[in-house]
Structure formats: structure tokens, C-alpha cells
Coordinates of C-alpha atoms in Angstrom, one line a residue:
X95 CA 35.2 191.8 148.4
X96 CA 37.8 189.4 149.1
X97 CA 40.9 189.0 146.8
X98 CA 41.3 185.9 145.0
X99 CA 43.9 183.4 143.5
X100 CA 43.9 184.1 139.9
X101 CA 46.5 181.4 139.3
X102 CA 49.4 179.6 141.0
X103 CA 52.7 177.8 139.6
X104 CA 54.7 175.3 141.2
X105 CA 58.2 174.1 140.3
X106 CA 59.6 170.7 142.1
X107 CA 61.5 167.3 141.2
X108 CA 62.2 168.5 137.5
X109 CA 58.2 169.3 137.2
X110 CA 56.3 173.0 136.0
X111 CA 52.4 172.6 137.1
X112 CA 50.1 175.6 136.5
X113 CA 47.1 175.5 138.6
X114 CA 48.2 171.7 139.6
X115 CA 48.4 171.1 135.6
X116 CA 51.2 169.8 134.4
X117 CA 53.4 172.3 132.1
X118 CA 56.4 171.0 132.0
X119 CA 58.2 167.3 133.4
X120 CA 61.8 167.0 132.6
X121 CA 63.0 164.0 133.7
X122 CA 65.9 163.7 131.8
X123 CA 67.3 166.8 133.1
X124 CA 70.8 165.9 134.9
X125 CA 71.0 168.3 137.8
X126 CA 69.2 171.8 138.4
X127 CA 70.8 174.4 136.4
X128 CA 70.0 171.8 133.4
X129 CA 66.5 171.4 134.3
X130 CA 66.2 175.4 134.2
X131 CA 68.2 175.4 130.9
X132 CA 65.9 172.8 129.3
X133 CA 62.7 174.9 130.9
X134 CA 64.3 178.0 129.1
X135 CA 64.0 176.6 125.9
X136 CA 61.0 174.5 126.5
X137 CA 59.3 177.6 127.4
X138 CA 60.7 179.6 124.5
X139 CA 61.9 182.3 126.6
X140 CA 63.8 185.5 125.2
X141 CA 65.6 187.0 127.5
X142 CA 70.1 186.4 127.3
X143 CA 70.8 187.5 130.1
X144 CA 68.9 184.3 131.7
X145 CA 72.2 182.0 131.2
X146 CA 74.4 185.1 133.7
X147 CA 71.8 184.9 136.3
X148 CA 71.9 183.2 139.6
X149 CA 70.0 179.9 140.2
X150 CA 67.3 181.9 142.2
X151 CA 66.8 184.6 139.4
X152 CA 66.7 182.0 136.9
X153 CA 64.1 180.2 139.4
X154 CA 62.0 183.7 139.5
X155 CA 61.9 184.2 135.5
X156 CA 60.8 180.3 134.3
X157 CA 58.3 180.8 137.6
X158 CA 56.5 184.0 136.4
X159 CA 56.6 182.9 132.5
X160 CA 54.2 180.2 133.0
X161 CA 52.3 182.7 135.7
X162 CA 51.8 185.2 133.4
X163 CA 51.5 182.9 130.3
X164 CA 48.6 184.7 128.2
X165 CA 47.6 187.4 130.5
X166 CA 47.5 190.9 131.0
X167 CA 50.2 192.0 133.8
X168 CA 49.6 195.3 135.1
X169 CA 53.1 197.5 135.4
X170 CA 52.0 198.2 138.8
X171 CA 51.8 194.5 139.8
X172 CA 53.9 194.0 143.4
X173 CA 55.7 191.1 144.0
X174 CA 56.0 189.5 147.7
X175 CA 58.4 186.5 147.9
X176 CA 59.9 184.3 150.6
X177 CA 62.0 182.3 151.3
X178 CA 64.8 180.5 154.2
X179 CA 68.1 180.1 152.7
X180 CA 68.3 183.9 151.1
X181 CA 70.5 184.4 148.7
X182 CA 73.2 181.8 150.8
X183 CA 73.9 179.5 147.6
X184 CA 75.4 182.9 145.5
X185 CA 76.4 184.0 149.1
X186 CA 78.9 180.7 149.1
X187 CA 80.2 181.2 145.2
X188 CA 81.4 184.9 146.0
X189 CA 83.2 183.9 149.1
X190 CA 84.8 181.1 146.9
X191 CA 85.8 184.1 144.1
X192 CA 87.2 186.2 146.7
X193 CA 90.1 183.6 146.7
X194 CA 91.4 185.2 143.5
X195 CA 89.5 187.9 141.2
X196 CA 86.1 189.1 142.8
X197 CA 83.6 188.0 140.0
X198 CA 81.0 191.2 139.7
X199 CA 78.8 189.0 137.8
X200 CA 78.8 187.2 141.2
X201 CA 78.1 190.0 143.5
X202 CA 75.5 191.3 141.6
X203 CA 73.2 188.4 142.9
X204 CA 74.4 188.3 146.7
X205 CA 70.3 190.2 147.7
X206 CA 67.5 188.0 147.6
X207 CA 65.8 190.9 146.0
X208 CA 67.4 190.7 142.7
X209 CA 65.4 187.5 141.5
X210 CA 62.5 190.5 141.8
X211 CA 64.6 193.3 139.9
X212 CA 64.9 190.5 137.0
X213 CA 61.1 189.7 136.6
X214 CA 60.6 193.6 136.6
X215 CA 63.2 194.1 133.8
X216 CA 61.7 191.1 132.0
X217 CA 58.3 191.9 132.8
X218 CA 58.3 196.2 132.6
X219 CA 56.9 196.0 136.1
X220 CA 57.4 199.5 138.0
X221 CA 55.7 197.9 141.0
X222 CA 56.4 197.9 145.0
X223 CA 58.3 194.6 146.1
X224 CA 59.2 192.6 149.2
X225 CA 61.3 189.6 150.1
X226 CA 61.2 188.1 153.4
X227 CA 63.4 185.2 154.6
X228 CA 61.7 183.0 157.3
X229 CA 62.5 179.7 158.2
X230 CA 59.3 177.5 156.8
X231 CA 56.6 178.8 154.4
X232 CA 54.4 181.1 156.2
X233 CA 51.1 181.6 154.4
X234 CA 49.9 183.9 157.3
X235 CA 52.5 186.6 156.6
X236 CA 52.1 186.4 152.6
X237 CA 48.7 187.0 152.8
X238 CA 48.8 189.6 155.7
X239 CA 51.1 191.7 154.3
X240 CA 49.8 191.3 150.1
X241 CA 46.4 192.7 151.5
X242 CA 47.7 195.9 153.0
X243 CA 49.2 196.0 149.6
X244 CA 46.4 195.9 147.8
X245 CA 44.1 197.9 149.9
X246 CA 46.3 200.7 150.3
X247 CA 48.2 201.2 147.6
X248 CA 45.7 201.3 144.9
X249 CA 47.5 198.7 143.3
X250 CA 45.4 196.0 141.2
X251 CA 47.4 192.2 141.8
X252 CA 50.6 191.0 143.2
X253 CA 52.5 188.0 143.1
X254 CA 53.2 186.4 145.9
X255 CA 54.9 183.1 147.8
X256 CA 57.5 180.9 148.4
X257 CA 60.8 180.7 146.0
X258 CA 63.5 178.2 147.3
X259 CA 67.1 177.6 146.0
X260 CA 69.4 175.9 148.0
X261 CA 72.3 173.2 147.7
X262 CA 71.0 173.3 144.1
X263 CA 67.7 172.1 144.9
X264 CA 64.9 174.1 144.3
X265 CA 61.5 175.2 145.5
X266 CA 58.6 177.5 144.1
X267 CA 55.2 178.1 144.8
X268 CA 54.0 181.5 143.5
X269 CA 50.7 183.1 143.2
X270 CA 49.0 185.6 140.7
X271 CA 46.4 187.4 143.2
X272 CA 44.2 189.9 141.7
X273 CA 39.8 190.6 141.8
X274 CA 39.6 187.5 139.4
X275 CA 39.7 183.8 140.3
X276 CA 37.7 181.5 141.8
X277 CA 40.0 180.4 144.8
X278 CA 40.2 182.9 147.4
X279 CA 43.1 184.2 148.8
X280 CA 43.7 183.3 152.7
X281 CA 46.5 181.6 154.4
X282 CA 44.5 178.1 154.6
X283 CA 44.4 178.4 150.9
X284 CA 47.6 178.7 150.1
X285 CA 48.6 176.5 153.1
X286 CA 46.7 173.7 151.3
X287 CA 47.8 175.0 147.5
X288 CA 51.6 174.3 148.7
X289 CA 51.4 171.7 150.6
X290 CA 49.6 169.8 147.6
X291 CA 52.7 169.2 145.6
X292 CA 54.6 168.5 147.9
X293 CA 53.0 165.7 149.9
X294 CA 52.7 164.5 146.0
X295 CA 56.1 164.8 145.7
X296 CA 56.8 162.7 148.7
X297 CA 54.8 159.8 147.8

């Protein structure tokens, strides 16, 4: 039985859209880390350590709020993220703070990974996680390597996509793949899911 696409998030141009439905448009927002500051509250998340976090990690939390928005997240759900910059915008602040006082705050967010370590703390997941950096979105490779996942390690959904920060501009496209849904999960699929937004976007 193929796994399927039990729902999908996208975050672009100040916009939220769960399963291409509109959550959240904040147009007045003035740059990025105000857009995430005005989803934080929008979204009535609790979690204070939000405002410390890096642009990515703050990217990853308002992402999987609206993905797991009135669901049931199994602790053992993986997570299996891309993207091409890395963690290069925190990368750039911590080489500016080793002018003067290295900032541990700072450091703390120079691995891509972290943004995963956050939704786990936030979300209690004990799961296994991945984070590859390639140049474009590669549906192919999320989908290859989330099935071995789930067919081998007993475990019952992951999350899995594409989360971009870069020059303060941002990128997300995230999915919740479990047994339930009525999308199925293959590389065309989510080829197609991603690319939907963001021809939109360019229009």
C-alpha cells in the first residue's frame, strides 16, 4: 500500500496555505522576521524561546504548527528536510560576532539540523531526522529516502520537504506523510504540490 500525503503547508510572500488553503496572509508585515513575529501570535503559539531562535528554526516551528494543527503526532514521527543555502544566513551573523564577543546564542544555530531539534522539543518527538542541502528541490530524494524510513523502521509518518531561509527571504513546503490521505506520495506529486505556489507566486 502506498503512502500518502496526509497534508502539506506552504509558506511564501508573507502567505500560510494549508493544503493550498489560505491560513494566514500578512501583507502588512515589513520584512521577514516581522512576518514570523506576526504568524507567532496570529497562530497563538506558546513556546518563548521562539523570539531567540534563528530565522530557519522560527521558519520550522510556524511550518509544523499549522501541519499538525488538530492532529495526532506520533513521538516517533521522522522529519526529512532540505534545503540549498544551509544554515549560511546564521553562518554570516556568527562570523560578524566573532569581531568582538562570540554570541553562544549565535552558535547554537550554525547546523541546519537544529530547526529539527526545535520542532522535537516543541513537538515531544523522539523520532529519526535528516537534513540534506541540495541545490534545487529534489522531490526524488525526499520521497526515496522517507520510504526506506517508513518501511524499515516501523515508524508510522514523517515530515518531509523543502525549508528555505536565505538573504531573509524564505521558503517552505513541508509535508505530513502517513497511511491517511487521499494524495499519494511520489516525487511527481510533490513536484507538482511545490511548484503550485510558486508559479502562483510569480504571476
Amino acid at each position: 500500500m502506498p503512502y500518502k500525503i496526509t497534508c502539506f503547508v506552504q509558506i511564501k510572500d508573507q502567505r500560510i496555505l494549508l493544503d493550498k488553503r489560505e491560513v494566514i496572509s500578512l501583507e502588512s508585515a515589513r520584512d521577514s522576521n516581522d512576518f514570523l513575529k506576526e504568524a507567532y501570535k496570529a497562530l497563538n503559539i506558546s513556546y518563548p524561546k521562539f523570539h531567540k531562535m534563528d530565522g530557519l528554526s522560527k521558519l520550522g516551528i510556524v511550518a509544523t504548527e499549522v501541519l499538525f494543527s488538530n492532529k495526532y503526532i506520533s513521538p516517533e514521527t521522522a522529519l526529512v528536510f532540505s534545503n540549498a543555502s544551509s544554515s549560511l544566513e546564521t553562518d554570516r551573523e556568527h562570523q560578524k560576532a566573532m569581531q568582538g564577543i562570540i554570541s553562544p546564542a549565535i552558535f547554537v544555530y550554525t547546523l541546519p539540523n537544529i530547526v529539527m531539534g526545535e520542532i522535537s522539543i516543541k513537538h515531544k518527538l523522539q523520532s529519526e531526522n535528516v537534513f540534506f542541502i541540495s541545490e534545487n528541490f529534489n522531490p526524488a530524494l525526499i520521497v526515496d529516502y522517507t520510504n526506506v524510513l517508513l518501511d524499515n523502521s516501523g515508524i508510522p509518518a514523517a515530515v518531509c520537504g523543502w525549508i528555505e531561509w536565505k538573504n531573509a527571504e524564505y521558503d517552505v513546503f513541508l509535508c505530513l506523510v502517513s497511511r491517511e490521505g487521499d494524495l499519494v506520495f511520489s516525487a511527481e506529486k510533490l513536484d507538482e504540490l511545490y511548484h503550485f505556489e510558486n508559479e502562483r507566486s510569480a504571476n
